[in-house]
Coordinates of C-alpha atoms and ligand atoms in Angstrom, one line a residue:
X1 CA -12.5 -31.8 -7.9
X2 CA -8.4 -31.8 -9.3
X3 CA -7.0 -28.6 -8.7
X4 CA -3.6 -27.6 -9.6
X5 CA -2.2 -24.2 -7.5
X6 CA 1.0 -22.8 -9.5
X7 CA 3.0 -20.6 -7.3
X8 CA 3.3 -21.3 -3.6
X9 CA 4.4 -18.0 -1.8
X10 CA 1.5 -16.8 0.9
X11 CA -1.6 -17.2 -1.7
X12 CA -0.7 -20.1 -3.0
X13 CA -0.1 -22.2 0.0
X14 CA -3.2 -20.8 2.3
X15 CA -5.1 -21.3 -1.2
X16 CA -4.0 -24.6 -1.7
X17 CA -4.3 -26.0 1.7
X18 CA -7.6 -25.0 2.4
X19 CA -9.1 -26.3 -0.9
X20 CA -7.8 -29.9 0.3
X21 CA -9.4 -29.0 3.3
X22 CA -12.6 -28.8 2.0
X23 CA -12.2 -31.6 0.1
X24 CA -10.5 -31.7 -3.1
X25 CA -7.0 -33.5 -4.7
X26 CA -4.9 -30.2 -5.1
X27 CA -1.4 -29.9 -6.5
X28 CA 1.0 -27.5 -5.9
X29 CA 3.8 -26.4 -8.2
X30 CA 6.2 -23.4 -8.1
X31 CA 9.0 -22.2 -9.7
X32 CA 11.5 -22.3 -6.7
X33 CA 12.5 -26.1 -6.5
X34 CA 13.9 -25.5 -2.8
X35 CA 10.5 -24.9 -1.7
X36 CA 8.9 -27.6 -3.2
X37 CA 11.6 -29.5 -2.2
X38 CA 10.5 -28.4 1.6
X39 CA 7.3 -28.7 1.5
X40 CA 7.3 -32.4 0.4
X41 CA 9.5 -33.2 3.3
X42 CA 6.7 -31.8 5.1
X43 CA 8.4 -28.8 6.0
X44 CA 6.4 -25.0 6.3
X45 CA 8.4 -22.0 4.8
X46 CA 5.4 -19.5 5.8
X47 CA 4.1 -18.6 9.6
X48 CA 0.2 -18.8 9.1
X49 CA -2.2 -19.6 12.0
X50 CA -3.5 -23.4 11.1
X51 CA -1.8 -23.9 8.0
X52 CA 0.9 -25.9 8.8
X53 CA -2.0 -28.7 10.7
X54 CA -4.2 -28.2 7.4
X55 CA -1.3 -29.8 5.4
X56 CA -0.3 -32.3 7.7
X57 CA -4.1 -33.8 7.8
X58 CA -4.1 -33.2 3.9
X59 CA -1.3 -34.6 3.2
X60 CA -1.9 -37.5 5.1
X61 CA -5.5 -37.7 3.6
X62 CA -3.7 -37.9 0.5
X63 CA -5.5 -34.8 -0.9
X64 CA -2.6 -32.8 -1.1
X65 CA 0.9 -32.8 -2.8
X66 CA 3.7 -31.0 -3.7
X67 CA 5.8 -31.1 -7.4
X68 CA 8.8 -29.2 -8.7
X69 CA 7.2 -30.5 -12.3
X70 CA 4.9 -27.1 -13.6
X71 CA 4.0 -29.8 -16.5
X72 CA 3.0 -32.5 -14.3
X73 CA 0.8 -30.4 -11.9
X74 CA -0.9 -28.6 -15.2
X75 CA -1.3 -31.9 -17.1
X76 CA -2.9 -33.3 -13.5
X77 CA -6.1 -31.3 -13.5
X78 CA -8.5 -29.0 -15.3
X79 CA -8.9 -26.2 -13.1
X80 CA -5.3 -23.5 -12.7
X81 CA -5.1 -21.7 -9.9
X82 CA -2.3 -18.9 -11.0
X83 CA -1.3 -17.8 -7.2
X84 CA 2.0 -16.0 -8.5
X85 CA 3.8 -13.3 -7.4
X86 CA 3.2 -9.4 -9.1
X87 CA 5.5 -7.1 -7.3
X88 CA 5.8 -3.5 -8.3
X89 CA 8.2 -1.7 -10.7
X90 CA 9.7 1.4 -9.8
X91 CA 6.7 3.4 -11.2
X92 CA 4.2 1.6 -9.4
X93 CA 3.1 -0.8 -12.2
X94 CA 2.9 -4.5 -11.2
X95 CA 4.9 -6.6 -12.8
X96 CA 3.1 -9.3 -14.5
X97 CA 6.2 -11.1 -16.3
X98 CA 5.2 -14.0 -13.8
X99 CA 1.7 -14.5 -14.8
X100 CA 2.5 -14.0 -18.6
X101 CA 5.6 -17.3 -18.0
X102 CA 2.5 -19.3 -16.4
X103 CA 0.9 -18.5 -19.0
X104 CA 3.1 -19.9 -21.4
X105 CA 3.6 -23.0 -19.2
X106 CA -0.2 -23.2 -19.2
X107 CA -0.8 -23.2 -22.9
X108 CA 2.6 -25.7 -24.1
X109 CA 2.0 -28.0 -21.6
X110 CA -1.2 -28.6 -21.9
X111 CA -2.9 -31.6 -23.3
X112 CA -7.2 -30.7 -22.4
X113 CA -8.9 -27.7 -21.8
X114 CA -8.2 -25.5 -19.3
X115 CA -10.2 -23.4 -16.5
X116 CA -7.3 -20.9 -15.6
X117 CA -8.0 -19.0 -12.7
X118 CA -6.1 -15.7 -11.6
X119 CA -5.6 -15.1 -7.8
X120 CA -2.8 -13.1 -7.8
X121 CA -3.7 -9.6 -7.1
X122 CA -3.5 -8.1 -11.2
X123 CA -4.5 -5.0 -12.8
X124 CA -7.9 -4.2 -14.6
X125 CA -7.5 -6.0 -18.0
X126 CA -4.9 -8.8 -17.0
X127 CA -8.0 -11.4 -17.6
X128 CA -8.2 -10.5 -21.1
X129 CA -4.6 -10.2 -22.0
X130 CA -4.1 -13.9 -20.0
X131 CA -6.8 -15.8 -22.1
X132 CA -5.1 -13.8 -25.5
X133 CA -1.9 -15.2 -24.1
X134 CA -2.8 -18.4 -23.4
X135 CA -3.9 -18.5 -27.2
X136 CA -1.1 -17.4 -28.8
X137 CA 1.1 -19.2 -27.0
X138 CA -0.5 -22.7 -27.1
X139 CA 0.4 -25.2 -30.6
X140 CA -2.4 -27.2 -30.5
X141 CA -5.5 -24.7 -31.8
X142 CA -8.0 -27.2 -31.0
X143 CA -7.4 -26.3 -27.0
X144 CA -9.8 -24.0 -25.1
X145 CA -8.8 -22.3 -21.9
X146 CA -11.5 -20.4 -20.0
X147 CA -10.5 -17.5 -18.1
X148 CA -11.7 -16.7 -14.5
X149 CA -10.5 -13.7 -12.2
X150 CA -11.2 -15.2 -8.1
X151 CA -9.4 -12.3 -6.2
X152 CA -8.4 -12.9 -2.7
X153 CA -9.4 -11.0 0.4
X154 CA -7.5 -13.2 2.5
X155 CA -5.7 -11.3 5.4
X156 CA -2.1 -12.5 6.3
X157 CA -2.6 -14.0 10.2
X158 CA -6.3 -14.7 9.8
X159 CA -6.5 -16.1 6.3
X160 CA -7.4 -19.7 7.0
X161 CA -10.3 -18.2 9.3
X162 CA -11.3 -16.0 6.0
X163 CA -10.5 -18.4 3.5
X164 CA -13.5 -20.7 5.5
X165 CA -15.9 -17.6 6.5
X166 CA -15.6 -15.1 3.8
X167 CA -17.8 -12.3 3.5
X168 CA -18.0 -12.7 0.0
X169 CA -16.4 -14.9 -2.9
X170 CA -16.1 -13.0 -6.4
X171 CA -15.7 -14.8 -9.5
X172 CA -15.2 -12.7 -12.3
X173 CA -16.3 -14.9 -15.6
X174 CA -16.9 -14.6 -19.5
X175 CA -19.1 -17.9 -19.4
X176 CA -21.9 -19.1 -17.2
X177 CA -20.0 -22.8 -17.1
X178 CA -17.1 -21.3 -15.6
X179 CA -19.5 -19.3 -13.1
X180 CA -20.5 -23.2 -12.7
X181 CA -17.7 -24.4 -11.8
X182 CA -16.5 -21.7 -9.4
X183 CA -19.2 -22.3 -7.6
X184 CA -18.8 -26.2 -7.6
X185 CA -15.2 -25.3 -6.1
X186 CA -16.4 -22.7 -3.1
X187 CA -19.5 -25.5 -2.4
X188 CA -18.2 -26.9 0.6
X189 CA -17.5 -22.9 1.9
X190 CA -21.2 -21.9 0.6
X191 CA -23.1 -25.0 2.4
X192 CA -20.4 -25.3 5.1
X193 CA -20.2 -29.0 4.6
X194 CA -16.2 -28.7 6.0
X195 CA -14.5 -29.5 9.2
X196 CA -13.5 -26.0 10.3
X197 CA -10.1 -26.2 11.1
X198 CA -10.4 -22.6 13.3
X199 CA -12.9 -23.6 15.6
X200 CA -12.7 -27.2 14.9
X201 CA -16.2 -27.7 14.1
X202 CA -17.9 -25.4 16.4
X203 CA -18.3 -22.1 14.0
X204 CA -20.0 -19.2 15.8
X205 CA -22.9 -18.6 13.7
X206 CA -22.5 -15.8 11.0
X207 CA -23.6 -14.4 8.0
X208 CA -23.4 -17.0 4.7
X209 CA -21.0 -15.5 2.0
X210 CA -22.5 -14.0 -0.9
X211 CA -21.3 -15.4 -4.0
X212 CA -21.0 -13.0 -7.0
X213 CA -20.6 -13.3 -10.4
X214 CA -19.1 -10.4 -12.3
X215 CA -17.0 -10.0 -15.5
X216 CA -13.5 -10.6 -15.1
X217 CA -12.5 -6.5 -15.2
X218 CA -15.0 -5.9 -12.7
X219 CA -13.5 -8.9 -10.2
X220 CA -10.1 -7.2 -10.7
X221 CA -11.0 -4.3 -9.9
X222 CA -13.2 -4.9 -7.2
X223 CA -9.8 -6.4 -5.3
X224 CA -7.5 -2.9 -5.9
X225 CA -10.7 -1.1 -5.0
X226 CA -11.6 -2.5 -2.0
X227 CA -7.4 -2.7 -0.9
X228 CA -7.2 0.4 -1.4
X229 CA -10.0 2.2 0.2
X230 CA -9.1 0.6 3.3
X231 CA -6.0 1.9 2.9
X232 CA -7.2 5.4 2.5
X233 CA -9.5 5.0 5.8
X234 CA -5.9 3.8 7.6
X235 CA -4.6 7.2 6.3
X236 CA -7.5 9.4 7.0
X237 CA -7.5 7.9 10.6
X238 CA -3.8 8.8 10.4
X239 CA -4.3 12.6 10.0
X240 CA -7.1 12.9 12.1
X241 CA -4.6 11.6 14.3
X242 CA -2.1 14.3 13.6
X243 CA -5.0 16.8 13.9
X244 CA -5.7 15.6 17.1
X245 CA -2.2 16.4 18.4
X246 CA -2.2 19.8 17.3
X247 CA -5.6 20.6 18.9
X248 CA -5.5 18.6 21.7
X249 CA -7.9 15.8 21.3
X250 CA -7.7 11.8 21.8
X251 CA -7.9 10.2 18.5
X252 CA -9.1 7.0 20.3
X253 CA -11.8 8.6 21.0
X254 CA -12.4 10.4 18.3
X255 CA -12.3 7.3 15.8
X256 CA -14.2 4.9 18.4
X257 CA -16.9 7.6 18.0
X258 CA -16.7 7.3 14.0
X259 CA -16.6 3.7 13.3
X260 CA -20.1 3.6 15.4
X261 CA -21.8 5.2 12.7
X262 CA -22.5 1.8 10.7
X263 CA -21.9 3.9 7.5
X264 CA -18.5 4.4 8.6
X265 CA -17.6 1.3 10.8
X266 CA -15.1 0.9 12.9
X267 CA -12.1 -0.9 11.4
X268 CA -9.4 0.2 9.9
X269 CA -9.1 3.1 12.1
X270 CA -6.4 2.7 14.1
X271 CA -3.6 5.3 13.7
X272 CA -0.2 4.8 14.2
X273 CA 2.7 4.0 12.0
X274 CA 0.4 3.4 9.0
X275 CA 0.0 0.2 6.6
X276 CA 3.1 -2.0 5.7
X277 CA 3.1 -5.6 4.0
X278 CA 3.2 -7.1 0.3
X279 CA 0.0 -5.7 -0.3
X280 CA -1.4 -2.1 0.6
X281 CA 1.3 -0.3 -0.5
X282 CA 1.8 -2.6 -3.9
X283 CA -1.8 -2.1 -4.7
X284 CA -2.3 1.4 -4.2
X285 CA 0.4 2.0 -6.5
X286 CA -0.8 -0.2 -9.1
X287 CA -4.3 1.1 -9.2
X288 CA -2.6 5.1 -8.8
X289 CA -0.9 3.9 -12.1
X290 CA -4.3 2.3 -13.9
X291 CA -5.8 5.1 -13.4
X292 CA -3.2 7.3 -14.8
X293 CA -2.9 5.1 -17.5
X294 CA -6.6 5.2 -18.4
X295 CA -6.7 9.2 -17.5
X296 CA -8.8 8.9 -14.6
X297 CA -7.8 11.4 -11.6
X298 CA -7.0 9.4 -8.3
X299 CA -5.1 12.1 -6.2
X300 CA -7.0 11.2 -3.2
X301 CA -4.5 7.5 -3.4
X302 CA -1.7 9.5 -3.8
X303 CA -2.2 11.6 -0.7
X304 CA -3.5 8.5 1.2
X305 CA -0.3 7.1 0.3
X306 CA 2.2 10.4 0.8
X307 CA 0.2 10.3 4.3
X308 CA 1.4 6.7 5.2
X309 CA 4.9 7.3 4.2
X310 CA 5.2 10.5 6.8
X311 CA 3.8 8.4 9.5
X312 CA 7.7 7.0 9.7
X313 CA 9.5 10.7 9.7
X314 CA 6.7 11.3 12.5
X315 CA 7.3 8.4 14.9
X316 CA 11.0 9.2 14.3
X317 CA 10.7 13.0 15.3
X318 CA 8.8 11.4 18.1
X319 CA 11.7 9.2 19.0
X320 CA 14.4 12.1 18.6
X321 CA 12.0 14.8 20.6
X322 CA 12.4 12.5 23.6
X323 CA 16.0 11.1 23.4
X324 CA 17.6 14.5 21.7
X325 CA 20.5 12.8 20.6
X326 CA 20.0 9.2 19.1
X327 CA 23.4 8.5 18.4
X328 CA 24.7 6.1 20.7
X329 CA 21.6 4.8 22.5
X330 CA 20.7 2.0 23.4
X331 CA 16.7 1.2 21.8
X332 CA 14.5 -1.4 22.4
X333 CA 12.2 -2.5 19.4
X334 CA 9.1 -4.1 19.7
X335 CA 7.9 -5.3 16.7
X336 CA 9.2 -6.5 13.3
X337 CA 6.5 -8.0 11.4
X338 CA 4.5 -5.1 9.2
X339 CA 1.3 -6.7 11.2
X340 CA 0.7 -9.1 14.7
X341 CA 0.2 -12.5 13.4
X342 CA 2.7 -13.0 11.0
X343 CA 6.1 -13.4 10.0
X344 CA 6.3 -11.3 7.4
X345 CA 8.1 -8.3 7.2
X346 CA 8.1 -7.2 3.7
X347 CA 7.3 -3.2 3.3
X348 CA 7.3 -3.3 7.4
X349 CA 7.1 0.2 8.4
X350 CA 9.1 -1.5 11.6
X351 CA 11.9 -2.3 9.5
X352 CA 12.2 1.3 8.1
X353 CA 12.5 2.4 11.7
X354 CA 15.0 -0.2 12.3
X355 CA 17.1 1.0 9.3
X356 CA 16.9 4.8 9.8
X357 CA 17.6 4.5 13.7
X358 CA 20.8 2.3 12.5
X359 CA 21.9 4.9 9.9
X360 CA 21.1 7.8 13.0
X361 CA 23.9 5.4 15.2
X362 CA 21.8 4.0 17.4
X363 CA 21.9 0.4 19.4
X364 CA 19.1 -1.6 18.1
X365 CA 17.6 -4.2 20.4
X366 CA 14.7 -6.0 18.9
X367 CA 12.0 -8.3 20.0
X368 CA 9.3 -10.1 17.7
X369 CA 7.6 -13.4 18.4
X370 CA 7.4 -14.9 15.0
X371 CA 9.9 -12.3 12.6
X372 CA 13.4 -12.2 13.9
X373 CA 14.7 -15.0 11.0
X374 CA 13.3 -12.9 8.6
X375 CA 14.8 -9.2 10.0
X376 CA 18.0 -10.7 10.8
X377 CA 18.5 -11.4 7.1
X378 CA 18.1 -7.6 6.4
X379 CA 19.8 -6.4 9.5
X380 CA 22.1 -8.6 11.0
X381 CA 23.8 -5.8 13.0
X382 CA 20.7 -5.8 15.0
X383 CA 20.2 -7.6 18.4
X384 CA 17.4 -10.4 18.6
X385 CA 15.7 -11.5 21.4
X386 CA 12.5 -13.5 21.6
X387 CA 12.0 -12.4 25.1
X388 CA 11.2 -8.8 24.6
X389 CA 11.9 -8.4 28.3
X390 CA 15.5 -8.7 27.5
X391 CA 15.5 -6.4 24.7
X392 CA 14.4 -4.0 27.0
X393 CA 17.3 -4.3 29.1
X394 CA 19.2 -1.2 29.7
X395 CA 17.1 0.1 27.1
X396 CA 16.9 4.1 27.1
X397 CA 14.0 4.1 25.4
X398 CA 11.1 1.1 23.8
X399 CA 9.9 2.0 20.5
X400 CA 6.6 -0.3 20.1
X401 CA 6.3 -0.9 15.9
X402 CA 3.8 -4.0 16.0
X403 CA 0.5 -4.5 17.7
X404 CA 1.4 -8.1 18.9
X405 CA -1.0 -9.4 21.4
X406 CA 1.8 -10.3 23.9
X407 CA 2.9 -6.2 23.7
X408 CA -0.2 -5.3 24.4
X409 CA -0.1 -7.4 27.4
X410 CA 3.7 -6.3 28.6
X411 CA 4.5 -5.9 32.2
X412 CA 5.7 -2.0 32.2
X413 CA 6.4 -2.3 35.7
X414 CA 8.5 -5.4 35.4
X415 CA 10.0 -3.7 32.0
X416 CA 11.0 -0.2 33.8
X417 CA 12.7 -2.0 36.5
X418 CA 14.9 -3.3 33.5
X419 CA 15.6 -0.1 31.4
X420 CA 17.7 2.2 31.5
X421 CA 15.6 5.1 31.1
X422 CA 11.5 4.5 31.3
X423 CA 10.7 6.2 27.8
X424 CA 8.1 4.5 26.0
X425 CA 7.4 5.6 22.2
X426 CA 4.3 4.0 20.8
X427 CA 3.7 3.9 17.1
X428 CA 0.5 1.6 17.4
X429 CA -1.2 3.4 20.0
X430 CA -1.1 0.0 22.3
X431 CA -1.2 1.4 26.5
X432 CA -3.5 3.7 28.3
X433 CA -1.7 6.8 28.6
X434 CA -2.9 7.8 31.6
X435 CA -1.6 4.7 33.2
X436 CA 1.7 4.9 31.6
X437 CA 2.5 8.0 33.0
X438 CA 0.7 6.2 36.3
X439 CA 3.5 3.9 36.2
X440 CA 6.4 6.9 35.8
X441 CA 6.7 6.5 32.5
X442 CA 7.3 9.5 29.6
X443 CA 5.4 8.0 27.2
X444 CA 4.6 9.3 23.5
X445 CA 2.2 7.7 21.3
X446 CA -0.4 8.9 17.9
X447 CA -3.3 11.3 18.5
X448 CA -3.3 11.5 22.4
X449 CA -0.6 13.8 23.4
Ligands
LIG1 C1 -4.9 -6.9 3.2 C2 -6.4 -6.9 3.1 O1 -6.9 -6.6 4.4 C3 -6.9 -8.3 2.7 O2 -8.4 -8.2 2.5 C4 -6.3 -8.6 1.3 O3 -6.7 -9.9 0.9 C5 -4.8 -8.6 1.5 O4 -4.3 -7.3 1.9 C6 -4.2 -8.9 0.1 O5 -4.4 -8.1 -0.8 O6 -3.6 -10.0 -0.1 P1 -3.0 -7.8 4.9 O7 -2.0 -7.2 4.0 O8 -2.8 -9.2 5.4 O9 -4.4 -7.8 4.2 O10 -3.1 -6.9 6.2 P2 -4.2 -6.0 6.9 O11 -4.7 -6.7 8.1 O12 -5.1 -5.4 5.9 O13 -3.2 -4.8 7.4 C7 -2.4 -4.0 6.5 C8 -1.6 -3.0 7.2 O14 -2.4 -2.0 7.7 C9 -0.8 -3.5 8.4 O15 0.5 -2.9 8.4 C10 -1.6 -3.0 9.6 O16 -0.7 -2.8 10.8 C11 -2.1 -1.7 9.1 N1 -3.3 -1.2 9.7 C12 -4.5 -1.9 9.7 C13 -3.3 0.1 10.4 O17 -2.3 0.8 10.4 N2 -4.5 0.5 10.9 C14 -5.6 -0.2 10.9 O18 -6.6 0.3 11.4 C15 -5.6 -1.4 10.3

């Protein structure tokens, strides 16, 4: 099939890509010319395991390109993905003005009917408000446009591998033909007739996705619900954590034991310094303000969300328990990213550590394999080093802020040779504490004091 993809931030791109991937002509359009402009030189403004080889073979297969033209790309096919941004106004409420200009673009530059998609994570409703836009806005009243809601469930570091073994793909429709074509879209994912770029070829054997069909309020909700009760269980691992400090008991433990029960499971446990990125926190406001807005009482997102916020002020009494006076030392930060796997550092609780040890006076000396660029446009004052050995130089104390793979791994023998003073403070619950202290380190972490 033609697919057009308008917006190419995270969604857009992994969106885009891995449609051509499975076999249809997508094009790409967004707002930002500099980014088209990138891309078309083959260049790759996101960090995303696999994407940038999915649009190299794409592009080369010719199934994929990139224009700064929004009339062009709509006029090209007859299916919309709208993969724009909707970030959050000061009370909580996304901002939609993006999807409502799409819109607009949608409906004057069209010339044939239209299947417009929304991926972009939206509020209950936006469906129906899109296809009244899309309506008013258009001159020529002999032009249909369906409407279809297809949230994502993609997460940032693994998406390509959940964009080609989802659990489940929700298409939230007002007509069966639009279920149709949905599903014509998701075939090569539903029959697995693609070459999977994760395991090239070789896919473990799972469960198929289940493809549901819901109206388009229920698809949009189903997205904020589903964000945001994993938030809540990030939260509620968070203050059993706390609890666990007070009475003395080992969180680890405590949650391990949990997520056996299959009722529970056992992600989304892991306590620490709480959820960051562009989309827990967003959509946990958005759906605390839909339900405000429609009456309904949803405290329990507020607290989940008042929860997350003290998990900073906690790791940073932690930090100024150990060091007494912060002013003037010398700290080694491991971690920028809001997640391993990724670049991306918007709403990283790191970088609120980062900012609130620079306003306390410390040193900062910070490590991250993949989200220095993107830090060091926010704090420049800040040292960067992609060995993290050598932030931990001289270092009086490491304060670990992201569960990359290669922390996890670090040699604390090798590392307290280096520092200054072996103080380890561990806001993602990474090292055995036991063998910490083993190695002759003070070391503080979540829920296992
Ligand atoms: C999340 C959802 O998991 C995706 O299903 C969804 O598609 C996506 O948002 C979206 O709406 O676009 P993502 O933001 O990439 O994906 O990140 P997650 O892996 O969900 O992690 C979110 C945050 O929670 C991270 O800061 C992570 O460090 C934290 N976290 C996660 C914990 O603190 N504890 C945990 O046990 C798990």
């Amino acid at each position: 099939m033609r697919i057009t993809v308008i917006g190419c931030g995270y969604v857009g791109l992994v969106t885009g890509a891995c449609l051509a991937e499975a076999g249809h002509h997508v094009v790409c359009t967004d707002i930002d010319g500099e980014r088209i402009a990138q891309l078309q030189a083959g260049g790759m403004p996101i960090f995303e395991l696999h994407l940038e080889e999915i649009l190299a073979s794409t592009r080369k297969a010719g199934r994929i390109s990139f224009t700064p033209d929004a009339g062009e790309a709509i006029r090209r096919s007859e299916t919309i993905f709208i993969c724009v941004g909707t970030p959050p106004r000061e009370s909580g409420e996304a901002d939609l003005s993006a999807i409502d200009h799409v819109a607009r673009q949608i409906a004057t530059e069209a010339r044939s009917p239209k299947l417009v998609i929304e991926k972009s994570t939206v509020p209950a409703r936006t469906g129906i408000e899109l296809r009244r836009a899309l309506t008013a806005y258009t001159r020529n009243a002999d032009l249909s446009f369906r409407v279809a809601s297809n949230p994502e469930f993609l997460r940032e570091g693994t998406a390509v591998e959940d964009f080609f073994h989802p659990d489940r793909i929700v298409v939230g429709v007002e007509e069966d033909s639009a279920a149709a074509e949905m599903r014509e879209i998701y075939r090569p994912i539903l029959e697995h007739r693609f070459h999977c770029p994760v395991h090239n070829g070789l896919c473990p054997p799972g469960k198929d996705a289940e493809f549901l069909v819901t109206t388009i309020n229920s698809a949009e909700l189903i997205k904020h619900a589903s964000n945001s009760f994993l938030a809540l269980k990030i939260s509620y691992a968070n203050v059993i954590a706390d609890l666990c400090e007070k009475i003395g008991a080992d969180v680890e433990q405590v949650t391990h034991a949990m997520g056996l029960d299959p009722r529970i499971g056992r992600q989304f446990l892991q306590a620490g310094l709480g959820f960051g990125g562009f989309c827990f926190p967003k959509d946990l406001q958005a759906f605390v303000y839909l339900a405000a807005a429609v009456g309904v009482d949803f405290d329990i997102l507020k607290a989940a969300e008042r929860v997350n916020k003290q998990r900073i002020d906690k790791f940073l009494e932690k930090v100024r328990k150990a060091l007494w006076v912060v002013k003037g030392k010398r700290l080694a930060v491991l971690g920028l990213a809001f997640k391993a796997n990724t670049d991306d550092t918007r709403f990283a609780p790191a970088l609120e550590v980062v900012k609130r040890l620079i306003d306390e006076g410390a040193h900062v000396h910070a490590s991250d394999p993949e989200a220095i660029l993107k830090a060091k446009a926010v704090f420049p004052q800040v040292h960067y080093y992609e060995d993290p050995y050598e932030a931990l130089r001289e270092a009086d104390a490491a304060l670990v802020c992201t569960e990359w793979e290669c922390f996890r791994k670090l040699d604390w023998e090798r590392a307290g040779k280096l520092m200054a003073r072996k103080l380890v403070i561990d806001g993602r619950n990474l090292y055995s504490p036991q063998r910490m202290r083993e190695l002759g380190f003070e070391y503080h972490s979540f829920g296992r004091e």
